[in-house]
PDB file of C-alpha atoms and ligand atoms in Angstrom:
ATOM      1  CA  MET A   1       0.000   0.000   0.000  1.00 64.00           C
ATOM      2  CA  ARG A   2       1.214   3.454  -0.872  1.00 69.00           C
ATOM      3  CA  LYS A   3       2.355   5.539   2.068  1.00 80.00           C
ATOM      4  CA  GLN A   4       0.000   8.349   2.958  1.00 89.00           C
ATOM      5  CA  LEU A   5       1.566  11.692   2.076  1.00 94.00           C
ATOM      6  CA  ARG A   6       1.388  14.412   4.716  1.00 96.00           C
ATOM      7  CA  LEU A   7       1.163  17.635   2.793  1.00 96.00           C
ATOM      8  CA  GLY A   8       1.301  21.086   4.383  1.00 97.00           C
ATOM      9  CA  ILE A   9      -0.247  23.978   2.484  1.00 95.00           C
ATOM     10  CA  MET A  10       0.842  27.479   3.354  1.00 96.00           C
ATOM     11  CA  GLY A  11      -1.448  29.897   1.572  1.00 92.00           C
ATOM     12  CA  GLY A  12      -0.847  33.604   1.550  1.00 93.00           C
ATOM     13  CA  THR A  13      -0.566  36.801  -0.381  1.00 93.00           C
ATOM     14  CA  PHE A  14       3.188  36.850   0.291  1.00 97.00           C
ATOM     15  CA  ASP A  15       3.417  40.542  -0.547  1.00 96.00           C
ATOM     16  CA  PRO A  16       6.260  40.088   0.340  1.00 98.00           C
ATOM     17  CA  ILE A  17       7.067  36.725   1.956  1.00 98.00           C
ATOM     18  CA  HIS A  18       8.956  37.061   5.282  1.00 97.00           C
ATOM     19  CA  TYR A  19      10.584  35.039   8.045  1.00 97.00           C
ATOM     20  CA  GLY A  20       7.260  34.786   9.918  1.00 95.00           C
ATOM     21  CA  HIS A  21       5.922  32.672   7.027  1.00 97.00           C
ATOM     22  CA  LEU A  22       9.119  30.645   6.686  1.00 97.00           C
ATOM     23  CA  VAL A  23       9.530  29.911  10.394  1.00 96.00           C
ATOM     24  CA  THR A  24       5.880  28.876  10.597  1.00 96.00           C
ATOM     25  CA  ALA A  25       6.172  26.482   7.661  1.00 97.00           C
ATOM     26  CA  GLU A  26       9.372  24.932   9.009  1.00 97.00           C
ATOM     27  CA  GLU A  27       7.897  24.519  12.457  1.00 96.00           C
ATOM     28  CA  ALA A  28       4.772  22.853  11.014  1.00 97.00           C
ATOM     29  CA  LEU A  29       6.932  20.560   8.897  1.00 98.00           C
ATOM     30  CA  VAL A  30       8.810  19.286  11.936  1.00 97.00           C
ATOM     31  CA  GLN A  31       6.089  19.339  14.600  1.00 96.00           C
ATOM     32  CA  PHE A  32       3.521  17.580  12.410  1.00 97.00           C
ATOM     33  CA  ASN A  33       5.919  15.305  10.604  1.00 97.00           C
ATOM     34  CA  LEU A  34       4.915  16.630   7.173  1.00 98.00           C
ATOM     35  CA  ASP A  35       6.577  15.331   4.014  1.00 97.00           C
ATOM     36  CA  ARG A  36       6.647  18.787   2.494  1.00 96.00           C
ATOM     37  CA  VAL A  37       5.109  22.221   2.622  1.00 98.00           C
ATOM     38  CA  VAL A  38       3.623  23.739  -0.500  1.00 97.00           C
ATOM     39  CA  PHE A  39       3.555  27.530  -0.525  1.00 97.00           C
ATOM     40  CA  MET A  40       0.532  28.725  -2.414  1.00 95.00           C
ATOM     41  CA  PRO A  41       0.572  32.402  -3.368  1.00 95.00           C
ATOM     42  CA  THR A  42      -2.992  33.588  -3.927  1.00 91.00           C
ATOM     43  CA  GLY A  43      -4.227  34.893  -7.241  1.00 85.00           C
ATOM     44  CA  ILE A  44      -6.498  37.891  -6.776  1.00 73.00           C
ATOM     45  CA  PRO A  45      -7.165  37.645  -3.049  1.00 63.00           C
ATOM     46  CA  VAL A  46     -10.880  37.921  -2.285  1.00 63.00           C
ATOM     47  CA  ARG A  47     -10.062  39.355   1.119  1.00 63.00           C
ATOM     48  CA  LYS A  48      -7.594  42.084   0.236  1.00 57.00           C
ATOM     49  CA  THR A  49      -9.415  44.159  -2.313  1.00 58.00           C
ATOM     50  CA  HIS A  50      -9.039  47.320  -0.201  1.00 65.00           C
ATOM     51  CA  ARG A  51      -5.504  47.776  -1.455  1.00 73.00           C
ATOM     52  CA  ALA A  52      -3.657  47.092  -4.667  1.00 81.00           C
ATOM     53  CA  VAL A  53      -1.764  43.821  -4.418  1.00 86.00           C
ATOM     54  CA  THR A  54       1.581  43.326  -6.160  1.00 91.00           C
ATOM     55  CA  SER A  55       1.324  41.327  -9.370  1.00 93.00           C
ATOM     56  CA  ALA A  56       1.095  37.574  -8.880  1.00 93.00           C
ATOM     57  CA  GLU A  57       4.272  36.941 -10.855  1.00 95.00           C
ATOM     58  CA  HIS A  58       6.410  39.105  -8.544  1.00 97.00           C
ATOM     59  CA  ARG A  59       4.861  37.532  -5.434  1.00 97.00           C
ATOM     60  CA  TYR A  60       5.377  34.057  -6.867  1.00 97.00           C
ATOM     61  CA  LEU A  61       9.030  34.742  -7.699  1.00 98.00           C
ATOM     62  CA  MET A  62       9.775  36.183  -4.255  1.00 98.00           C
ATOM     63  CA  THR A  63       8.254  33.040  -2.729  1.00 98.00           C
ATOM     64  CA  VAL A  64      10.418  30.846  -4.954  1.00 98.00           C
ATOM     65  CA  ILE A  65      13.545  32.820  -4.030  1.00 98.00           C
ATOM     66  CA  ALA A  66      12.759  32.611  -0.305  1.00 98.00           C
ATOM     67  CA  THR A  67      12.128  28.852  -0.305  1.00 98.00           C
ATOM     68  CA  ALA A  68      14.713  27.746  -2.884  1.00 98.00           C
ATOM     69  CA  SER A  69      17.279  26.433  -0.409  1.00 97.00           C
ATOM     70  CA  ASN A  70      14.841  24.225   1.519  1.00 98.00           C
ATOM     71  CA  PRO A  71      14.378  20.777  -0.085  1.00 98.00           C
ATOM     72  CA  ASP A  72      11.094  20.270   1.819  1.00 98.00           C
ATOM     73  CA  PHE A  73       9.486  23.484   0.545  1.00 98.00           C
ATOM     74  CA  GLU A  74       7.913  23.994  -2.844  1.00 97.00           C
ATOM     75  CA  VAL A  75       5.816  26.700  -4.465  1.00 97.00           C
ATOM     76  CA  SER A  76       2.649  26.061  -6.422  1.00 95.00           C
ATOM     77  CA  ARG A  77       1.260  28.155  -9.288  1.00 95.00           C
ATOM     78  CA  LEU A  78      -2.159  26.583  -8.856  1.00 93.00           C
ATOM     79  CA  GLU A  79      -3.907  29.685  -7.544  1.00 92.00           C
ATOM     80  CA  ILE A  80      -2.064  32.326  -9.504  1.00 93.00           C
ATOM     81  CA  ASP A  81      -2.718  30.528 -12.788  1.00 92.00           C
ATOM     82  CA  ARG A  82      -6.433  30.214 -12.130  1.00 87.00           C
ATOM     83  CA  PRO A  83      -8.435  33.148 -13.466  1.00 83.00           C
ATOM     84  CA  GLY A  84     -10.769  35.058 -11.175  1.00 79.00           C
ATOM     85  CA  PRO A  85     -10.725  35.472  -7.411  1.00 77.00           C
ATOM     86  CA  THR A  86      -9.083  32.874  -5.219  1.00 74.00           C
ATOM     87  CA  TYR A  87     -11.254  30.495  -3.224  1.00 79.00           C
ATOM     88  CA  THR A  88      -9.215  28.164  -1.069  1.00 79.00           C
ATOM     89  CA  VAL A  89     -11.798  25.426  -1.251  1.00 81.00           C
ATOM     90  CA  GLU A  90     -11.183  25.214  -5.026  1.00 85.00           C
ATOM     91  CA  THR A  91      -7.498  24.780  -4.289  1.00 86.00           C
ATOM     92  CA  ILE A  92      -8.262  21.932  -1.934  1.00 84.00           C
ATOM     93  CA  HIS A  93     -10.375  20.302  -4.669  1.00 84.00           C
ATOM     94  CA  ALA A  94      -7.511  20.677  -7.133  1.00 89.00           C
ATOM     95  CA  LEU A  95      -5.082  19.112  -4.664  1.00 88.00           C
ATOM     96  CA  ARG A  96      -7.511  16.246  -4.098  1.00 85.00           C
ATOM     97  CA  ASP A  97      -7.661  15.694  -7.869  1.00 87.00           C
ATOM     98  CA  LEU A  98      -3.874  15.695  -7.952  1.00 85.00           C
ATOM     99  CA  TYR A  99      -3.218  13.401  -4.987  1.00 82.00           C
ATOM    100  CA  GLY A 100      -6.491  11.552  -4.583  1.00 80.00           C
ATOM    101  CA  LEU A 101      -6.833   9.985  -1.175  1.00 81.00           C
ATOM    102  CA  HIS A 102      -3.109   9.406  -0.868  1.00 88.00           C
ATOM    103  CA  ALA A 103      -2.522  12.727   0.839  1.00 92.00           C
ATOM    104  CA  ASP A 104      -3.540  14.123   4.196  1.00 94.00           C
ATOM    105  CA  LEU A 105      -3.820  17.866   3.798  1.00 94.00           C
ATOM    106  CA  PHE A 106      -2.727  20.269   6.534  1.00 95.00           C
ATOM    107  CA  PHE A 107      -3.672  23.864   6.025  1.00 93.00           C
ATOM    108  CA  ILE A 108      -1.166  26.096   7.832  1.00 95.00           C
ATOM    109  CA  THR A 109      -2.272  29.574   8.916  1.00 92.00           C
ATOM    110  CA  GLY A 110      -1.810  32.202  11.570  1.00 88.00           C
ATOM    111  CA  ALA A 111      -4.212  31.540  14.458  1.00 84.00           C
ATOM    112  CA  ASP A 112      -6.146  34.727  13.799  1.00 78.00           C
ATOM    113  CA  ALA A 113      -6.687  33.705  10.185  1.00 81.00           C
ATOM    114  CA  VAL A 114      -8.507  30.527  11.219  1.00 81.00           C
ATOM    115  CA  TRP A 115     -11.571  32.475  12.326  1.00 77.00           C
ATOM    116  CA  ASP A 116     -11.542  34.393   9.058  1.00 77.00           C
ATOM    117  CA  ILE A 117     -11.349  31.177   7.093  1.00 78.00           C
ATOM    118  CA  LEU A 118     -14.213  29.599   8.975  1.00 76.00           C
ATOM    119  CA  THR A 119     -16.446  32.416   7.771  1.00 75.00           C
ATOM    120  CA  TRP A 120     -15.481  31.813   4.129  1.00 70.00           C
ATOM    121  CA  LYS A 121     -17.734  30.501   1.440  1.00 68.00           C
ATOM    122  CA  ASP A 122     -17.704  26.685   1.641  1.00 75.00           C
ATOM    123  CA  SER A 123     -15.640  26.683   4.823  1.00 77.00           C
ATOM    124  CA  ALA A 124     -17.434  23.563   6.087  1.00 80.00           C
ATOM    125  CA  GLU A 125     -16.185  21.674   3.063  1.00 82.00           C
ATOM    126  CA  LEU A 126     -12.687  23.006   3.637  1.00 81.00           C
ATOM    127  CA  ALA A 127     -12.804  21.952   7.285  1.00 83.00           C
ATOM    128  CA  GLU A 128     -13.855  18.469   6.260  1.00 84.00           C
ATOM    129  CA  ALA A 129     -11.082  18.101   3.695  1.00 87.00           C
ATOM    130  CA  CYS A 130      -8.144  19.181   5.800  1.00 90.00           C
ATOM    131  CA  THR A 131      -6.692  19.698   9.237  1.00 93.00           C
ATOM    132  CA  PHE A 132      -5.824  23.253  10.228  1.00 92.00           C
ATOM    133  CA  ILE A 133      -2.496  24.012  11.834  1.00 95.00           C
ATOM    134  CA  ALA A 134      -2.800  27.359  13.553  1.00 92.00           C
ATOM    135  CA  ALA A 135       0.371  29.198  14.463  1.00 91.00           C
ATOM    136  CA  THR A 136       0.011  31.051  17.725  1.00 85.00           C
ATOM    137  CA  ARG A 137       2.019  33.496  19.674  1.00 72.00           C
ATOM    138  CA  PRO A 138       3.659  31.886  22.719  1.00 69.00           C
ATOM    139  CA  GLY A 139       1.152  32.210  25.538  1.00 68.00           C
ATOM    140  CA  PHE A 140      -1.938  32.307  23.301  1.00 69.00           C
ATOM    141  CA  ASP A 141      -4.872  30.633  25.017  1.00 68.00           C
ATOM    142  CA  LEU A 142      -5.151  27.246  23.334  1.00 63.00           C
ATOM    143  CA  GLY A 143      -8.663  26.821  24.734  1.00 68.00           C
ATOM    144  CA  ARG A 144      -9.875  29.398  22.216  1.00 75.00           C
ATOM    145  CA  PHE A 145     -10.578  26.769  19.599  1.00 82.00           C
ATOM    146  CA  SER A 146     -12.696  24.523  21.809  1.00 82.00           C
ATOM    147  CA  GLU A 147     -15.935  25.600  20.120  1.00 80.00           C
ATOM    148  CA  GLU A 148     -14.580  24.825  16.652  1.00 81.00           C
ATOM    149  CA  ARG A 149     -13.331  21.449  17.856  1.00 82.00           C
ATOM    150  CA  GLU A 150     -16.784  20.660  19.197  1.00 76.00           C
ATOM    151  CA  ARG A 151     -18.129  21.341  15.720  1.00 81.00           C
ATOM    152  CA  GLY A 152     -15.774  18.650  14.457  1.00 83.00           C
ATOM    153  CA  ILE A 153     -13.240  20.966  12.875  1.00 86.00           C
ATOM    154  CA  ARG A 154      -9.738  19.613  13.204  1.00 91.00           C
ATOM    155  CA  ILE A 155      -7.472  22.373  14.500  1.00 91.00           C
ATOM    156  CA  GLU A 156      -3.998  21.786  15.821  1.00 91.00           C
ATOM    157  CA  THR A 157      -2.029  24.634  17.299  1.00 90.00           C
ATOM    158  CA  MET A 158       1.671  25.279  17.504  1.00 92.00           C
ATOM    159  CA  GLU A 159       3.694  28.075  18.987  1.00 89.00           C
ATOM    160  CA  VAL A 160       6.081  29.947  16.750  1.00 90.00           C
ATOM    161  CA  PRO A 161       8.517  32.758  17.403  1.00 82.00           C
ATOM    162  CA  ALA A 162       8.751  35.703  14.965  1.00 75.00           C
ATOM    163  CA  LEU A 163       5.027  36.277  14.947  1.00 75.00           C
ATOM    164  CA  ALA A 164       5.313  40.055  15.056  1.00 86.00           C
ATOM    165  CA  ILE A 165       6.633  40.181  11.480  1.00 93.00           C
ATOM    166  CA  SER A 166       4.052  41.168   8.856  1.00 93.00           C
ATOM    167  CA  SER A 167       4.063  42.001   5.155  1.00 96.00           C
ATOM    168  CA  THR A 168       2.240  45.240   5.931  1.00 94.00           C
ATOM    169  CA  ASP A 169       5.074  46.367   8.184  1.00 96.00           C
ATOM    170  CA  LEU A 170       7.641  45.289   5.574  1.00 97.00           C
ATOM    171  CA  ARG A 171       5.933  47.283   2.806  1.00 96.00           C
ATOM    172  CA  GLU A 172       5.987  50.345   5.061  1.00 96.00           C
ATOM    173  CA  ARG A 173       9.636  49.752   5.836  1.00 97.00           C
ATOM    174  CA  PHE A 174      10.522  49.524   2.125  1.00 97.00           C
ATOM    175  CA  ALA A 175       8.564  52.699   1.400  1.00 96.00           C
ATOM    176  CA  GLY A 176      10.168  54.522   4.320  1.00 96.00           C
ATOM    177  CA  ARG A 177      13.656  53.209   3.540  1.00 95.00           C
ATOM    178  CA  ARG A 178      13.841  51.640   6.997  1.00 97.00           C
ATOM    179  CA  PRO A 179      15.673  48.327   7.610  1.00 97.00           C
ATOM    180  CA  VAL A 180      14.146  45.048   6.443  1.00 97.00           C
ATOM    181  CA  ARG A 181      17.248  42.957   7.080  1.00 96.00           C
ATOM    182  CA  TYR A 182      16.570  39.927   9.349  1.00 96.00           C
ATOM    183  CA  LEU A 183      12.822  40.223   8.714  1.00 97.00           C
ATOM    184  CA  THR A 184      12.870  38.753   5.209  1.00 98.00           C
ATOM    185  CA  PRO A 185      15.619  36.906   3.277  1.00 98.00           C
ATOM    186  CA  GLU A 186      18.177  39.239   1.712  1.00 98.00           C
ATOM    187  CA  ALA A 187      17.434  37.940  -1.776  1.00 98.00           C
ATOM    188  CA  VAL A 188      13.757  38.816  -1.365  1.00 98.00           C
ATOM    189  CA  ALA A 189      14.661  42.324  -0.217  1.00 98.00           C
ATOM    190  CA  ALA A 190      17.033  42.690  -3.175  1.00 98.00           C
ATOM    191  CA  TYR A 191      14.342  41.503  -5.604  1.00 98.00           C
ATOM    192  CA  ALA A 192      11.811  43.971  -4.195  1.00 97.00           C
ATOM    193  CA  GLU A 193      14.337  46.811  -4.415  1.00 96.00           C
ATOM    194  CA  LYS A 194      15.418  45.899  -7.926  1.00 97.00           C
ATOM    195  CA  ASN A 195      11.827  45.978  -9.149  1.00 96.00           C
ATOM    196  CA  SER A 196      10.826  48.987  -7.011  1.00 95.00           C
ATOM    197  CA  LEU A 197       7.917  46.957  -5.668  1.00 96.00           C
ATOM    198  CA  TYR A 198       7.206  49.006  -2.567  1.00 95.00           C
ATOM    199  CA  SER A 199       9.449  52.035  -2.924  1.00 89.00           C
ATOM    200  CA  ASP A 200       6.739  54.664  -3.245  1.00 76.00           C
ATOM    201  CA  GLY A 201       4.137  53.035  -1.018  1.00 57.00           C
ATOM    202  CA  THR A 202       2.116  51.742  -3.999  1.00 59.00           C
ATOM    203  CA  THR A 203       2.352  48.256  -5.452  1.00 57.00           C
ATOM    204  CA  ARG A 204       3.279  46.863  -8.846  1.00 58.00           C
TER     205      ARG A 204
HETATM  206  P1  ATP B 301      -0.397  41.397   5.465  1.00 63.53           P
HETATM  207  O1  ATP B 301       0.317  42.197   6.509  1.00 63.53           O
HETATM  208  O2  ATP B 301      -0.385  42.010   4.116  1.00 63.53           O
HETATM  209  O3  ATP B 301      -1.752  40.919   5.909  1.00 63.53           O
HETATM  210  P2  ATP B 301       0.859  38.934   6.291  1.00 63.53           P
HETATM  211  O4  ATP B 301       2.189  39.219   6.875  1.00 63.53           O
HETATM  212  O5  ATP B 301      -0.261  38.669   7.244  1.00 63.53           O
HETATM  213  O6  ATP B 301       0.486  40.081   5.264  1.00 63.53           O
HETATM  214  P3  ATP B 301      -0.098  36.937   4.480  1.00 63.53           P
HETATM  215  O7  ATP B 301       0.461  36.654   3.149  1.00 63.53           O
HETATM  216  O8  ATP B 301      -1.386  37.667   4.582  1.00 63.53           O
HETATM  217  O9  ATP B 301       1.035  37.755   5.307  1.00 63.53           O
HETATM  218  O10 ATP B 301      -0.147  35.644   5.388  1.00 63.53           O
HETATM  219  C1  ATP B 301      -0.197  34.332   4.910  1.00 63.53           C
HETATM  220  C2  ATP B 301      -0.390  33.384   6.077  1.00 63.53           C
HETATM  221  O11 ATP B 301       0.705  33.489   6.987  1.00 63.53           O
HETATM  222  C3  ATP B 301      -1.648  33.685   6.920  1.00 63.53           C
HETATM  223  O12 ATP B 301      -2.174  32.438   7.346  1.00 63.53           O
HETATM  224  C4  ATP B 301      -1.103  34.457   8.102  1.00 63.53           C
HETATM  225  O13 ATP B 301      -1.924  34.283   9.252  1.00 63.53           O
HETATM  226  C5  ATP B 301       0.253  33.806   8.293  1.00 63.53           C
HETATM  227  N1  ATP B 301       1.233  34.712   8.866  1.00 63.53           N
HETATM  228  C6  ATP B 301       1.511  35.965   8.485  1.00 63.53           C
HETATM  229  N2  ATP B 301       2.501  36.503   9.212  1.00 63.53           N
HETATM  230  C7  ATP B 301       2.864  35.541  10.102  1.00 63.53           C
HETATM  231  C8  ATP B 301       3.847  35.469  11.152  1.00 63.53           C
HETATM  232  N3  ATP B 301       4.652  36.492  11.437  1.00 63.53           N
HETATM  233  N4  ATP B 301       3.950  34.314  11.835  1.00 63.53           N
HETATM  234  C9  ATP B 301       3.119  33.284  11.561  1.00 63.53           C
HETATM  235  N5  ATP B 301       2.190  33.265  10.590  1.00 63.53           N
HETATM  236  C10 ATP B 301       2.053  34.391   9.870  1.00 63.53           C
HETATM  237 MG1   MG B 302      -2.329  38.928   6.888  1.00 63.53          MG
END
């Protein structure tokens, strides 16, 4: 019998990707014994229409650059190549088509994002198809998911350092010419600079 694949999915806008994302994925990989983590940059995010998002190709390439040295990380074009807004449940369907029942899917997110996700269109279907791994700040009250667990939603939690890093803060740092070193890989910072992605506070 074929071994069941344990596949982590790290979805995000990655505008730009940073060490918070990378630390979280690595921690999930080890703590949950995953075979690999697939980074999935979103196409047109349904949730972030209040601001212009950097083009998918730039976000995809920064994600590739950031993950290139890790043999257990890969980046998928699944969402960015699909026209129209991104619905995660469609991604899960596509992954099911790809792997059939030979993969257990683990959807990795920040803890705060879990509540958002559970209000999404078709979230029940998503919850049925995968286990959530919610990254929490050290000291976060793990009892906060008890209600979701009672509803049969599988949510595991893990503590990660580096949770204060955000793409929003990074974009502001780029625009304000403040340091981004040690918050995102140098090659990502260089790519963003080279393409003036965030230099004037707007996006490309
Ligand atoms: P923005 O500031 O634009 O919202 P972001 O830093 O939150 O960006 P996203 O691309 O929106 O980055 O996040 C993708 C996923 O990574 C989400 O599940 C989010 O909760 C999680 N995440 C973001 N930042 C961190 C962090 N520092 N530590 C752990 N998880 C994070
Ligand atoms: Mg966010």
